[in-house]
Amino acid sequence: ATPAAAGVVASLVLSESLVSLFFPTLYYKIFLLMVVCILSILMVSEIRYVHFGVRMLKKRHLVLDLITLAALLILTIIKPQIFTLTLMLAFVLYSFVTPVWRLSCRIAATSKKEEIV
């Protein structure tokens, strides 16, 4: 979680000039402080998180994933403010949505087994 947390904070700091066009700087700084506090708590907690690299290496389509990763890296180099924020927000959303999705699938499978019996 440490590289992802650092990436989230770095992307938020890099995108301050973009976000300040829509929100006052004071609100953004308060939001950034809250994000850093939440991430620091999550880093020392025992909450399981998605290991994106391990998940990617277990897949059979490794070449396609590496090409996608290279394309995202090139886009990040070209426009770092936009793509670092986009990539980190996508990772955070993926990390939160995946466990919820798995839980809902387990609940649905359990209810189907109960209906059959």
XYZ file of C-alpha atoms in Angstrom:
117
model
C 0.000 0.000 0.000
C 2.936 2.321 0.562
C 3.754 2.980 -3.136
C 0.075 3.477 -3.922
C -0.374 5.832 -0.964
C 2.655 7.823 -2.036
C 1.299 7.893 -5.581
C -2.060 9.208 -4.413
C -0.459 11.994 -2.383
C 1.981 12.879 -5.184
C -0.780 12.957 -7.771
C -2.929 15.195 -5.576
C -0.048 17.598 -5.010
C 0.792 17.656 -8.732
C -2.806 18.339 -9.693
C -3.299 21.233 -7.277
C -3.148 23.816 -10.063
C -5.856 21.977 -12.021
C -8.146 21.447 -9.050
C -7.741 25.022 -7.811
C -9.553 26.169 -10.956
C -12.742 24.534 -9.619
C -12.347 24.633 -5.821
C -10.840 27.176 -3.441
C -7.271 26.372 -2.422
C -8.158 26.245 1.280
C -10.747 23.488 0.707
C -8.261 21.570 -1.406
C -5.585 21.776 1.291
C -8.061 20.522 3.913
C -9.026 17.675 1.575
C -5.356 16.835 1.011
C -4.733 16.789 4.761
C -7.685 14.423 5.283
C -6.463 12.123 2.496
C -2.966 11.973 4.004
C -4.413 11.147 7.439
C -6.667 8.417 6.048
C -3.837 6.908 4.003
C -1.471 6.940 6.958
C -4.055 5.091 9.062
C -4.619 2.574 6.267
C -0.873 1.989 5.881
C -0.516 0.783 9.469
C -3.851 -1.025 9.631
C -4.425 -4.679 8.882
C -6.930 -3.994 6.130
C -6.103 -6.130 3.104
C -5.573 -4.293 -0.163
C -5.253 -5.353 -3.769
C -1.730 -6.170 -4.909
C -2.009 -4.958 -8.479
C 1.406 -6.272 -9.562
C 0.806 -9.745 -8.167
C -2.666 -9.834 -9.708
C -1.235 -8.786 -13.065
C 1.480 -11.461 -12.992
C -1.065 -14.219 -12.277
C -3.058 -13.436 -15.406
C -2.483 -15.248 -18.672
C -2.516 -12.094 -20.823
C 0.732 -10.707 -19.494
C 1.895 -9.229 -22.825
C -1.326 -7.257 -23.285
C -1.091 -5.989 -19.713
C 2.526 -4.913 -20.206
C 1.618 -3.056 -23.403
C -1.234 -1.318 -21.565
C 1.093 -0.451 -18.693
C 3.697 0.943 -21.118
C 1.042 3.075 -22.846
C -0.163 4.438 -19.507
C 3.423 5.190 -18.514
C 4.016 7.110 -21.760
C 0.803 9.098 -21.252
C 1.854 9.827 -17.679
C 5.205 11.157 -18.885
C 3.480 13.373 -21.468
C 0.795 14.815 -19.127
C 1.805 13.974 -15.540
C -0.758 16.191 -13.813
C -3.732 14.563 -15.465
C -2.648 10.953 -15.753
C -1.058 10.478 -12.330
C -4.273 11.674 -10.725
C -6.368 9.505 -13.052
C -4.243 6.402 -12.492
C -4.133 6.766 -8.730
C -7.861 7.429 -8.459
C -8.525 4.407 -10.675
C -6.306 2.265 -8.446
C -8.008 3.492 -5.289
C -11.479 2.895 -6.752
C -10.404 -0.551 -7.979
C -9.059 -1.385 -4.536
C -12.340 -0.451 -2.869
C -14.730 -1.827 -5.490
C -13.087 -5.275 -5.855
C -13.729 -6.484 -2.269
C -17.309 -5.177 -2.385
C -17.865 -6.954 -5.705
C -16.449 -10.230 -4.342
C -18.639 -9.979 -1.259
C -21.764 -9.377 -3.342
C -20.888 -12.372 -5.544
C -20.481 -14.568 -2.448
C -23.819 -13.396 -1.061
C -25.517 -14.062 -4.400
C -23.948 -17.533 -4.641
C -25.013 -18.342 -1.086
C -28.591 -17.245 -1.744
C -28.714 -19.351 -4.939
C -27.519 -22.425 -3.012
C -30.197 -21.842 -0.388
C -32.881 -21.554 -3.098
C -31.791 -24.854 -4.646
C -31.962 -26.671 -1.313
